[in-house]
PDB file of C-alpha atoms in Angstrom:
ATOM      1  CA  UNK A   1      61.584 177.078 135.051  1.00  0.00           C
ATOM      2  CA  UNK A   2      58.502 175.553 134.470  1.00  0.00           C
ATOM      3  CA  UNK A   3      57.413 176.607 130.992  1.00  0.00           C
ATOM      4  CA  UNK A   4      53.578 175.706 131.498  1.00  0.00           C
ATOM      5  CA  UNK A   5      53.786 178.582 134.118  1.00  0.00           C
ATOM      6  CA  UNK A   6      50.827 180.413 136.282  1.00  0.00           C
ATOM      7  CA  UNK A   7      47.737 180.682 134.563  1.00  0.00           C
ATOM      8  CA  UNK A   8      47.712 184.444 134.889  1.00  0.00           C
ATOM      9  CA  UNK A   9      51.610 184.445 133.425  1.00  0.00           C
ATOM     10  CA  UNK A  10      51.984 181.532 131.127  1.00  0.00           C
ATOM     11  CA  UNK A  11      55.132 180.594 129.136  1.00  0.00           C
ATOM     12  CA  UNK A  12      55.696 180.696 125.552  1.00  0.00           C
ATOM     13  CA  UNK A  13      56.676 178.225 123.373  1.00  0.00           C
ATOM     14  CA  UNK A  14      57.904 178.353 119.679  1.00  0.00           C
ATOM     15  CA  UNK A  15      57.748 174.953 117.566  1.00  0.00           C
ATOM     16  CA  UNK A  16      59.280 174.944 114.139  1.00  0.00           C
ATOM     17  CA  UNK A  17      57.610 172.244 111.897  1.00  0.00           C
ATOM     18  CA  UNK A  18      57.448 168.680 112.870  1.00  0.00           C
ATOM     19  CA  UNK A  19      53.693 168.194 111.736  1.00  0.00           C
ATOM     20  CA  UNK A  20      52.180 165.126 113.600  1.00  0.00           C
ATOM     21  CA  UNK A  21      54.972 165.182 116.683  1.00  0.00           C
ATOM     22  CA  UNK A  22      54.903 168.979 116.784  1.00  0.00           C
ATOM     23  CA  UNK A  23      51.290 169.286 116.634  1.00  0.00           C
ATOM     24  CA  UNK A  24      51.282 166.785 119.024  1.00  0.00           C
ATOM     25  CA  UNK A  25      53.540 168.775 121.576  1.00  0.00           C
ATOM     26  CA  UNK A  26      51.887 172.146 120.433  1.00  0.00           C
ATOM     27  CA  UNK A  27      48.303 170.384 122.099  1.00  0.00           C
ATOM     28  CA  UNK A  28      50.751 168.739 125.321  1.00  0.00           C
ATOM     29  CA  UNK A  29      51.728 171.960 126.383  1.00  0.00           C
ATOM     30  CA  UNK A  30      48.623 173.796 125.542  1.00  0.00           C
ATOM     31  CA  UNK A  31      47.312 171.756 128.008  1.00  0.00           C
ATOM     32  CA  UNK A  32      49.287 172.630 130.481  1.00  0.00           C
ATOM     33  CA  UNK A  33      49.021 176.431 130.275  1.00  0.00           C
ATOM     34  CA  UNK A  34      51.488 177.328 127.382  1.00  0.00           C
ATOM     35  CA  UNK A  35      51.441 179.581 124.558  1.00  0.00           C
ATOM     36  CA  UNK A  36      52.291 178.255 121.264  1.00  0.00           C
ATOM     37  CA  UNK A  37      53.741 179.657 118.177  1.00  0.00           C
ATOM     38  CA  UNK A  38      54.693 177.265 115.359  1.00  0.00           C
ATOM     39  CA  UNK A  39      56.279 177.843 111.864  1.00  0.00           C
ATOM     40  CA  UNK A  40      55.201 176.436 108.584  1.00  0.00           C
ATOM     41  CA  UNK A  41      57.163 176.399 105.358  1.00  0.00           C
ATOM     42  CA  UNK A  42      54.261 174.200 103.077  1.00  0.00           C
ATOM     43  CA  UNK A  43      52.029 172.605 105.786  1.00  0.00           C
ATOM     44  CA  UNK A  44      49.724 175.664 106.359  1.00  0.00           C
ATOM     45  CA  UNK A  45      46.486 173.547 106.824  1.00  0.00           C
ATOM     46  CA  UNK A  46      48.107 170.995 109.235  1.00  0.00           C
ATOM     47  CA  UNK A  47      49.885 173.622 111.563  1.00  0.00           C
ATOM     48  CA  UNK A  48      46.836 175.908 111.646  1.00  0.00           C
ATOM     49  CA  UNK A  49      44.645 172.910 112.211  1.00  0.00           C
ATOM     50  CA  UNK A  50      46.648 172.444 115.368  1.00  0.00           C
ATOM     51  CA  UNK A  51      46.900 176.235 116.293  1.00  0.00           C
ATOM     52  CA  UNK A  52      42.907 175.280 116.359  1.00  0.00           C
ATOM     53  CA  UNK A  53      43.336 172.588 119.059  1.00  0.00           C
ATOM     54  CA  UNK A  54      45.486 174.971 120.834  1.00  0.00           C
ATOM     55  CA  UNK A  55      42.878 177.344 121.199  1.00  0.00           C
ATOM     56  CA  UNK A  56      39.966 175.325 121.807  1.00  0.00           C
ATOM     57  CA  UNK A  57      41.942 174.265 124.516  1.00  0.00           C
ATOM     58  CA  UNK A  58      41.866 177.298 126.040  1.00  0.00           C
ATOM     59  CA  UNK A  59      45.558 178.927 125.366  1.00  0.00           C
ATOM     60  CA  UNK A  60      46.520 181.245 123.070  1.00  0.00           C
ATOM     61  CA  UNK A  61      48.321 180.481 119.753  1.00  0.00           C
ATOM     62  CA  UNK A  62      49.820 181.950 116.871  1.00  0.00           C
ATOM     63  CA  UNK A  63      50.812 180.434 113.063  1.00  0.00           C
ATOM     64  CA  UNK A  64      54.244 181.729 111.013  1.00  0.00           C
ATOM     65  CA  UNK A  65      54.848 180.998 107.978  1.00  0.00           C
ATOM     66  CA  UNK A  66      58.441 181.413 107.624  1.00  0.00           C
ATOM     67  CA  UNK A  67      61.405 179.385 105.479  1.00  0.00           C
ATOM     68  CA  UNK A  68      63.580 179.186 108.399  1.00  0.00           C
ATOM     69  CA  UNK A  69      66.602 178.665 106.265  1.00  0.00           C
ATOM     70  CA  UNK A  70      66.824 182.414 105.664  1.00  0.00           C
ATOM     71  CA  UNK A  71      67.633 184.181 108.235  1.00  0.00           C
ATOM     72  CA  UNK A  72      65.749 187.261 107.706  1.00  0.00           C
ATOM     73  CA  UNK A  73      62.355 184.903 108.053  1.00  0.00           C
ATOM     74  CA  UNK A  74      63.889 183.265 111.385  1.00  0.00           C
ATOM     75  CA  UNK A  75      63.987 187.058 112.186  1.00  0.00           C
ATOM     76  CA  UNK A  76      60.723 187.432 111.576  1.00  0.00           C
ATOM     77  CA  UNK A  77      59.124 184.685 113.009  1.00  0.00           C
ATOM     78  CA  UNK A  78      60.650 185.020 116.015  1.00  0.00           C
ATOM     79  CA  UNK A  79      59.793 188.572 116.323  1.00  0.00           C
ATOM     80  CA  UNK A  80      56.081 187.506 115.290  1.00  0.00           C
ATOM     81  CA  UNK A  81      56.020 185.611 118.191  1.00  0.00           C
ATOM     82  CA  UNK A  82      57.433 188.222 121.038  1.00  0.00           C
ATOM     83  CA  UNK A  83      54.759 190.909 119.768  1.00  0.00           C
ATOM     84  CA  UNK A  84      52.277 188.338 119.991  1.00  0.00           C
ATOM     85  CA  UNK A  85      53.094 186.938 123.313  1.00  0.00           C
ATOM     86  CA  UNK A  86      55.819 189.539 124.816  1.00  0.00           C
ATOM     87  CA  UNK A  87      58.522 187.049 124.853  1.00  0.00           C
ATOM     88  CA  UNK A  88      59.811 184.103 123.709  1.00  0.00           C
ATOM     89  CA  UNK A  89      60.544 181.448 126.780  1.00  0.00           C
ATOM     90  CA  UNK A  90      61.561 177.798 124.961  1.00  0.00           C
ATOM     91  CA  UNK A  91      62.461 176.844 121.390  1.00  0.00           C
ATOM     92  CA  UNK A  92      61.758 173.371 119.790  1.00  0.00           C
ATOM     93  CA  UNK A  93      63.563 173.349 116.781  1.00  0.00           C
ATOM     94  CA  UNK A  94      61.501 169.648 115.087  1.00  0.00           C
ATOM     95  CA  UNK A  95      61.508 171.322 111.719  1.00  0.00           C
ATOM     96  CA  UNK A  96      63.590 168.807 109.063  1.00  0.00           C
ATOM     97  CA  UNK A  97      63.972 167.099 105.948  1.00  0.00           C
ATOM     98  CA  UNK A  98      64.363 163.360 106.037  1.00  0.00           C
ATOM     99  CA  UNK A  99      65.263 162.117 102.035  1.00  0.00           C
ATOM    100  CA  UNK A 100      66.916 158.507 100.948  1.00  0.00           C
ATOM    101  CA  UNK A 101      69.751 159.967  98.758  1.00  0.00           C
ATOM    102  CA  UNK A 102      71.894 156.564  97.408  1.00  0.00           C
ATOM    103  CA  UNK A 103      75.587 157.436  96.965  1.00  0.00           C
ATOM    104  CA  UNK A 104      75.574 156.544  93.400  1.00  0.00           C
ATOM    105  CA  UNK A 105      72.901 159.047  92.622  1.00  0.00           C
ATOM    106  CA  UNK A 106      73.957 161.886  94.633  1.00  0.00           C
ATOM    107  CA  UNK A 107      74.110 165.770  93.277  1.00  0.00           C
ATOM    108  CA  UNK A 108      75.786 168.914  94.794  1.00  0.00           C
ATOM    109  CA  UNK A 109      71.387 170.227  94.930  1.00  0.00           C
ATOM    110  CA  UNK A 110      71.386 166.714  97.892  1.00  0.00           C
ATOM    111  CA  UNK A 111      73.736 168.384  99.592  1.00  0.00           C
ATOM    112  CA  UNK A 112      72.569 171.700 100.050  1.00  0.00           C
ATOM    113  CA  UNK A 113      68.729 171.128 100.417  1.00  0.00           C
ATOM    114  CA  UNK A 114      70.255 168.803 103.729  1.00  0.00           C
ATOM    115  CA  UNK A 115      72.341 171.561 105.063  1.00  0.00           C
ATOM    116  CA  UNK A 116      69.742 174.334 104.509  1.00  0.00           C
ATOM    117  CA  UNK A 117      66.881 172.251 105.761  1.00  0.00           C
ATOM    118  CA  UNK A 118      68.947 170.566 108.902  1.00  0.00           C
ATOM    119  CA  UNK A 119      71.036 172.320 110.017  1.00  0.00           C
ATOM    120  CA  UNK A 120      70.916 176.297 108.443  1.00  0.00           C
ATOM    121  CA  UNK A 121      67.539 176.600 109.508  1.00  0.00           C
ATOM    122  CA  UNK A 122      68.012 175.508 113.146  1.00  0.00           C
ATOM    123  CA  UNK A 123      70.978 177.300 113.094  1.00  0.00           C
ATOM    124  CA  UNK A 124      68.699 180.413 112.237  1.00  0.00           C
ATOM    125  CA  UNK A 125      66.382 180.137 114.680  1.00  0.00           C
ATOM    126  CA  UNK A 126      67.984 179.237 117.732  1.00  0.00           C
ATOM    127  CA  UNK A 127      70.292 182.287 116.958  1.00  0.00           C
ATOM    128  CA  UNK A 128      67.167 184.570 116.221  1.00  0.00           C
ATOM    129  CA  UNK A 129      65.555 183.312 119.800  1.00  0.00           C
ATOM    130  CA  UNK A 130      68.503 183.655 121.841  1.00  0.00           C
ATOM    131  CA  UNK A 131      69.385 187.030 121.076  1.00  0.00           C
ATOM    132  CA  UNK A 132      65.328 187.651 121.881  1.00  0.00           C
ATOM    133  CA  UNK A 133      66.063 185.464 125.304  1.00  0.00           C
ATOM    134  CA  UNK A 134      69.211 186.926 126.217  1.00  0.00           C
ATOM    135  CA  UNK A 135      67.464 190.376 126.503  1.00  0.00           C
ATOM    136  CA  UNK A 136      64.612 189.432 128.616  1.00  0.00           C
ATOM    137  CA  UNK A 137      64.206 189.297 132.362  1.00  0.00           C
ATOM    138  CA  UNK A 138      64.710 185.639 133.578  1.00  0.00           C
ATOM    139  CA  UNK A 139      62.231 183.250 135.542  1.00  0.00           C
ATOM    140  CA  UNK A 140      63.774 181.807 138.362  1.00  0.00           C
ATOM    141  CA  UNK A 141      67.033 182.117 136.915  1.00  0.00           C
ATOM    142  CA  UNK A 142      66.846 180.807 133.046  1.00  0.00           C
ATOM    143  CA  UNK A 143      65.803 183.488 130.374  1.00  0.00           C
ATOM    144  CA  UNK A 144      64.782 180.669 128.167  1.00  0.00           C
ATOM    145  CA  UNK A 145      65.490 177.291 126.632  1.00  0.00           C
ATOM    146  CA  UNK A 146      66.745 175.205 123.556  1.00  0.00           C
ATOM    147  CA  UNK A 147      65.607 172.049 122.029  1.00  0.00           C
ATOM    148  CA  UNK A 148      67.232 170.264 119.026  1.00  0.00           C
ATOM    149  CA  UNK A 149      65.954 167.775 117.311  1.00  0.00           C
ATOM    150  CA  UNK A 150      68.955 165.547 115.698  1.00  0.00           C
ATOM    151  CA  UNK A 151      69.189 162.153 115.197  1.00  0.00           C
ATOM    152  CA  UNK A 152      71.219 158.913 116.433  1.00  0.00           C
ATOM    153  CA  UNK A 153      72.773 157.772 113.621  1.00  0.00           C
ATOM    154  CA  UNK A 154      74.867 160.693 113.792  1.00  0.00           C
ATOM    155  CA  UNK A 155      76.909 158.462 115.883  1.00  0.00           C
ATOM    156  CA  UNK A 156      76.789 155.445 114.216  1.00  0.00           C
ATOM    157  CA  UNK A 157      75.482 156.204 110.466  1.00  0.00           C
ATOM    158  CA  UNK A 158      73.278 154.050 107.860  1.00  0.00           C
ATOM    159  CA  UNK A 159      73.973 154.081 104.535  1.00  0.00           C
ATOM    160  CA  UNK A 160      72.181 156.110 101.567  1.00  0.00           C
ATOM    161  CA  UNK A 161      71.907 159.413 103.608  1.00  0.00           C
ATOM    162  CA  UNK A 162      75.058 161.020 103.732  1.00  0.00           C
ATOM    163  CA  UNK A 163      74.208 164.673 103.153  1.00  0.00           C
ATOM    164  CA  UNK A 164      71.075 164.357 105.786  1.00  0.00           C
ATOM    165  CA  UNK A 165      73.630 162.854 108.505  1.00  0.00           C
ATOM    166  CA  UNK A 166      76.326 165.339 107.558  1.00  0.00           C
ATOM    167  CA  UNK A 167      73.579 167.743 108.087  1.00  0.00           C
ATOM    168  CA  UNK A 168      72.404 166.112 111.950  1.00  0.00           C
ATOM    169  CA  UNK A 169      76.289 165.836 112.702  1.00  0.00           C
ATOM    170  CA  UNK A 170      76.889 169.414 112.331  1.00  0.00           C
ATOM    171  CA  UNK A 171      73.884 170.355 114.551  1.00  0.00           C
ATOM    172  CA  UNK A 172      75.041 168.442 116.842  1.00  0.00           C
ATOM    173  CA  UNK A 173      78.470 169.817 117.442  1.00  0.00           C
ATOM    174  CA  UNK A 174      76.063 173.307 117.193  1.00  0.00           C
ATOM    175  CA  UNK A 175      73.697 172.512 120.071  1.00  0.00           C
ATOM    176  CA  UNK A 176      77.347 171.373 122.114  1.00  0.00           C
ATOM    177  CA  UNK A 177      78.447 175.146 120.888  1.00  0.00           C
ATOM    178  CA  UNK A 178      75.818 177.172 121.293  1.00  0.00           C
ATOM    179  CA  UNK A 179      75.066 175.289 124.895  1.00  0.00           C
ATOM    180  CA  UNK A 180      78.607 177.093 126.039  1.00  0.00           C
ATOM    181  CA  UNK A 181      77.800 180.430 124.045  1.00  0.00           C
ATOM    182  CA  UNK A 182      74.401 180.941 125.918  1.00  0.00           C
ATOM    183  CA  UNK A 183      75.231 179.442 129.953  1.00  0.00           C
ATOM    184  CA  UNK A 184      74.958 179.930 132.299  1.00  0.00           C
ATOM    185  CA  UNK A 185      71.018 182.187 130.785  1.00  0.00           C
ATOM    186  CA  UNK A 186      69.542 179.501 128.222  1.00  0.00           C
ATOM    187  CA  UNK A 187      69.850 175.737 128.752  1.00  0.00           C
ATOM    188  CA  UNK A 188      70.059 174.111 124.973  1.00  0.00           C
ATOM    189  CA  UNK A 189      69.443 170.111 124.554  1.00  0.00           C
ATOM    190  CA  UNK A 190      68.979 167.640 121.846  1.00  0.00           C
ATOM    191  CA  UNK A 191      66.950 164.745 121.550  1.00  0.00           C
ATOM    192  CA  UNK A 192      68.156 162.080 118.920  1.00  0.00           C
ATOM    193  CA  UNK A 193      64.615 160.345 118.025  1.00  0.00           C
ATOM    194  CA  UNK A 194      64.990 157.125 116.392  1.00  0.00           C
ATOM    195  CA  UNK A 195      62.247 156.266 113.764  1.00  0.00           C
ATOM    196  CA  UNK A 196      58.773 157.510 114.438  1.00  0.00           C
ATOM    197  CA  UNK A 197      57.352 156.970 111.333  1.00  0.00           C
ATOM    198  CA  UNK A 198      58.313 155.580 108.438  1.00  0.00           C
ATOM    199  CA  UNK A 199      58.835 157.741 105.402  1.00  0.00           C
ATOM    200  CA  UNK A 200      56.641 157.084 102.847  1.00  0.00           C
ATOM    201  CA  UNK A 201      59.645 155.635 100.614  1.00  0.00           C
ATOM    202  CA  UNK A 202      59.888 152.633 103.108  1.00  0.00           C
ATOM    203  CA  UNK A 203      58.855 149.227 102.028  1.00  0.00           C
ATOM    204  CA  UNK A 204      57.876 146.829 104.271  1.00  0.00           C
ATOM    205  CA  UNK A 205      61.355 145.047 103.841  1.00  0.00           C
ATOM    206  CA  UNK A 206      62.219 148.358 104.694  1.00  0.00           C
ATOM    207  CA  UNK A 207      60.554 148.586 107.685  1.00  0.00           C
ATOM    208  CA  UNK A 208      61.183 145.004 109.188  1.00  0.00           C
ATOM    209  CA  UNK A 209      65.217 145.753 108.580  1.00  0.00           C
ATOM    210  CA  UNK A 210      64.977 148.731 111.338  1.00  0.00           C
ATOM    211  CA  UNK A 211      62.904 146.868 114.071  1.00  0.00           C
ATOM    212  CA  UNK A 212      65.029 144.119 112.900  1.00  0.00           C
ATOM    213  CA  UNK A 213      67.753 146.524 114.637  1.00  0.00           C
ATOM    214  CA  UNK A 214      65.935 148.190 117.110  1.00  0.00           C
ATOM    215  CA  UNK A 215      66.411 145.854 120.415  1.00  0.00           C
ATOM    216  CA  UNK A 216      62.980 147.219 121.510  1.00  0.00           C
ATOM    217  CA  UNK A 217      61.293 145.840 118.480  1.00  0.00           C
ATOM    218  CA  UNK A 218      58.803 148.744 117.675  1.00  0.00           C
ATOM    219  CA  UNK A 219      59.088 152.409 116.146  1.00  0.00           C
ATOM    220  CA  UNK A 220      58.459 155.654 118.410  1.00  0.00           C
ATOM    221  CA  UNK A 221      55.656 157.363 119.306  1.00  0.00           C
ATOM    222  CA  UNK A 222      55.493 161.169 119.400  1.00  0.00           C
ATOM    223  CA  UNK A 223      54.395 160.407 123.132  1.00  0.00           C
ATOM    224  CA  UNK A 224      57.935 158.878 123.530  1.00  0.00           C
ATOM    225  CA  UNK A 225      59.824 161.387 122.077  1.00  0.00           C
ATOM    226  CA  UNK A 226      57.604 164.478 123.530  1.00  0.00           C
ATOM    227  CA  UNK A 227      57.357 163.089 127.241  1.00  0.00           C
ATOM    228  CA  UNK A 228      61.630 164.031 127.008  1.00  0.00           C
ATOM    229  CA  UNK A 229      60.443 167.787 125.771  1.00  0.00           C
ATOM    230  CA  UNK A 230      58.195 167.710 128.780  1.00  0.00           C
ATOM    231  CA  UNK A 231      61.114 166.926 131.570  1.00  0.00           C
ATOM    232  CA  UNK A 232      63.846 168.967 129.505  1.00  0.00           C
ATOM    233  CA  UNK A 233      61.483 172.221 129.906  1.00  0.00           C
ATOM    234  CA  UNK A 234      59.526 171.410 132.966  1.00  0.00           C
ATOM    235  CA  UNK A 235      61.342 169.195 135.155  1.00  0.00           C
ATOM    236  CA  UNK A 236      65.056 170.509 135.438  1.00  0.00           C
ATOM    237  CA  UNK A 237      67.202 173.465 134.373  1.00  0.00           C
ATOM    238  CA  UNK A 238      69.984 171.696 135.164  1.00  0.00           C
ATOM    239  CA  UNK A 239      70.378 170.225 131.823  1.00  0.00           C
ATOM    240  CA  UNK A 240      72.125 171.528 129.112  1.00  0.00           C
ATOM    241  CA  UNK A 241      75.081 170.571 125.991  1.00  0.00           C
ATOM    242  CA  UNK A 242      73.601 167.045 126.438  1.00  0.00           C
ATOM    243  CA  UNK A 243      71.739 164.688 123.158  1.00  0.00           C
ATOM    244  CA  UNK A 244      69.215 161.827 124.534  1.00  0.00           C
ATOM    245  CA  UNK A 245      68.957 159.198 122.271  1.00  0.00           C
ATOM    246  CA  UNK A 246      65.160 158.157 122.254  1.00  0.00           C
ATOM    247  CA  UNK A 247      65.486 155.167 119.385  1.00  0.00           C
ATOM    248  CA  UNK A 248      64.444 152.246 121.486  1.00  0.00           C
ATOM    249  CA  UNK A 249      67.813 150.678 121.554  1.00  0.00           C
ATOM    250  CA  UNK A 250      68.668 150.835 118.039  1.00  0.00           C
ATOM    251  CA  UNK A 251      72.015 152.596 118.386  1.00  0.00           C
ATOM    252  CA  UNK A 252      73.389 148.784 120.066  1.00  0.00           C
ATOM    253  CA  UNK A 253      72.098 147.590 116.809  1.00  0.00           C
ATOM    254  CA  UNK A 254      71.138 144.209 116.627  1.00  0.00           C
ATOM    255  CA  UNK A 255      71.357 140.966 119.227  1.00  0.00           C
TER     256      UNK A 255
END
């Protein structure tokens, strides 16, 4: 299924959050003849900004606001989008919260802002699409698809972010679960995007330590990590239950 589509029958596309490598995607596929709906929780001005490229682009696109972590607002946004559009072809779940929480200083509040943010609000959404996928006619065979966004560590953690990777961890096994729930109708994926940018929290002894680990010796671009959303929704829909790791080699650690 290519989710650009005709240009008299284009696809749709839903990205939750993910700012600068959202936005980013949100203008890729524009370009190629999508539809794009995106959520917002705070960042109004940024995701309307790009719902503005979108458009002067020459697609169509449409701005939620919705805290995905309840599911009554994944409800919504998702239904936001199919009256918009008339259906709902591809999900990009990028939304996340990315927080430095030292063991000696953690709280019961770490925990649960991780979970909501990571993995209850994916969780939400890709439940609220699928259902919305499930009951539409397919193109050429797939009603729709599922994107994760998770990350590598999961597999190999770091210290002083427990609740965040118990949070990635437990969408993983999800994407695994929901992959089986939803075949052989709605392909789901993850990608497991090493560092992009650097939080703001980072020093630059911060940032030295994780190219100092990263065999490739440079962070991510949102062109890495989106040229993978590109092939998992236009290239193949053969794919599915399956994480990439896009972290320049930092899951063999260092040399």
């Amino acid at each position: 299924m290519t989710l650009a589509g005709a240009v008299e029958n284009p696809r749709v596309v839903l990205i939750t959050g993910g700012r600068r490598v959202g936005s980013d995607l949100a203008r890729m596929l524009a370009g190629r003849g999508a539809r794009i709906a995106m959520t917002y929780h705070h960042s109004r001005d940024t995701i309307e900004a790009t719902i503005a490229d979108v458009e002067a682009a020459g697609s169509e696109g449409l701005a939620v606001q919705a805290d995905l972590t309840d599911p009554n607002q994944a409800d919504r946004a998702v239904e936001e989008t199919v009256a918009r559009f008339g259906r709902i072809d591809a999900l990009v779940n990028m939304a996340s919260v990315f927080r430095r929480t030292p063991f000696d200083a953690l709280t019961p509040a770490d925990f649960h802002e991780m979970i909501a943010a990571n993995l209850a609000a994916p969780y939400h959404a890709s439940v609220a699409a699928a259902k919305r996928m499930l009951g539409q006619d397919a193109r050429d065979g797939i009603k729709g698809k599922i994107i994760q966004f998770g990350d590598w560590a999961t597999e190999r953690p770091y210290r002083d972010y427990l609740p965040y990777l118990t949070a990635k961890g437990g969408l993983t096994t999800m994407t695994l679960a929901l992959a089986k729930e939803l075949a052989p109708h709605v392909p789901v994926a993850m990608i497991q995007p090493a560092m992009i940018d650097p939080p703001p929290d980072f020093s630059e002894d911060d940032k030295r330590a994780v190219l100092d680990e990263t065999p490739l010796r440079r962070f991510g671009s949102s062109t890495d990590v989106n040229r993978l959303v590109l092939y998992l929704l236009d290239e193949t829909d053969f794919v599915t239950g399956v994480s990439y790791r896009v972290d320049g080699g930092r899951f063999l650690g260092a040399e």
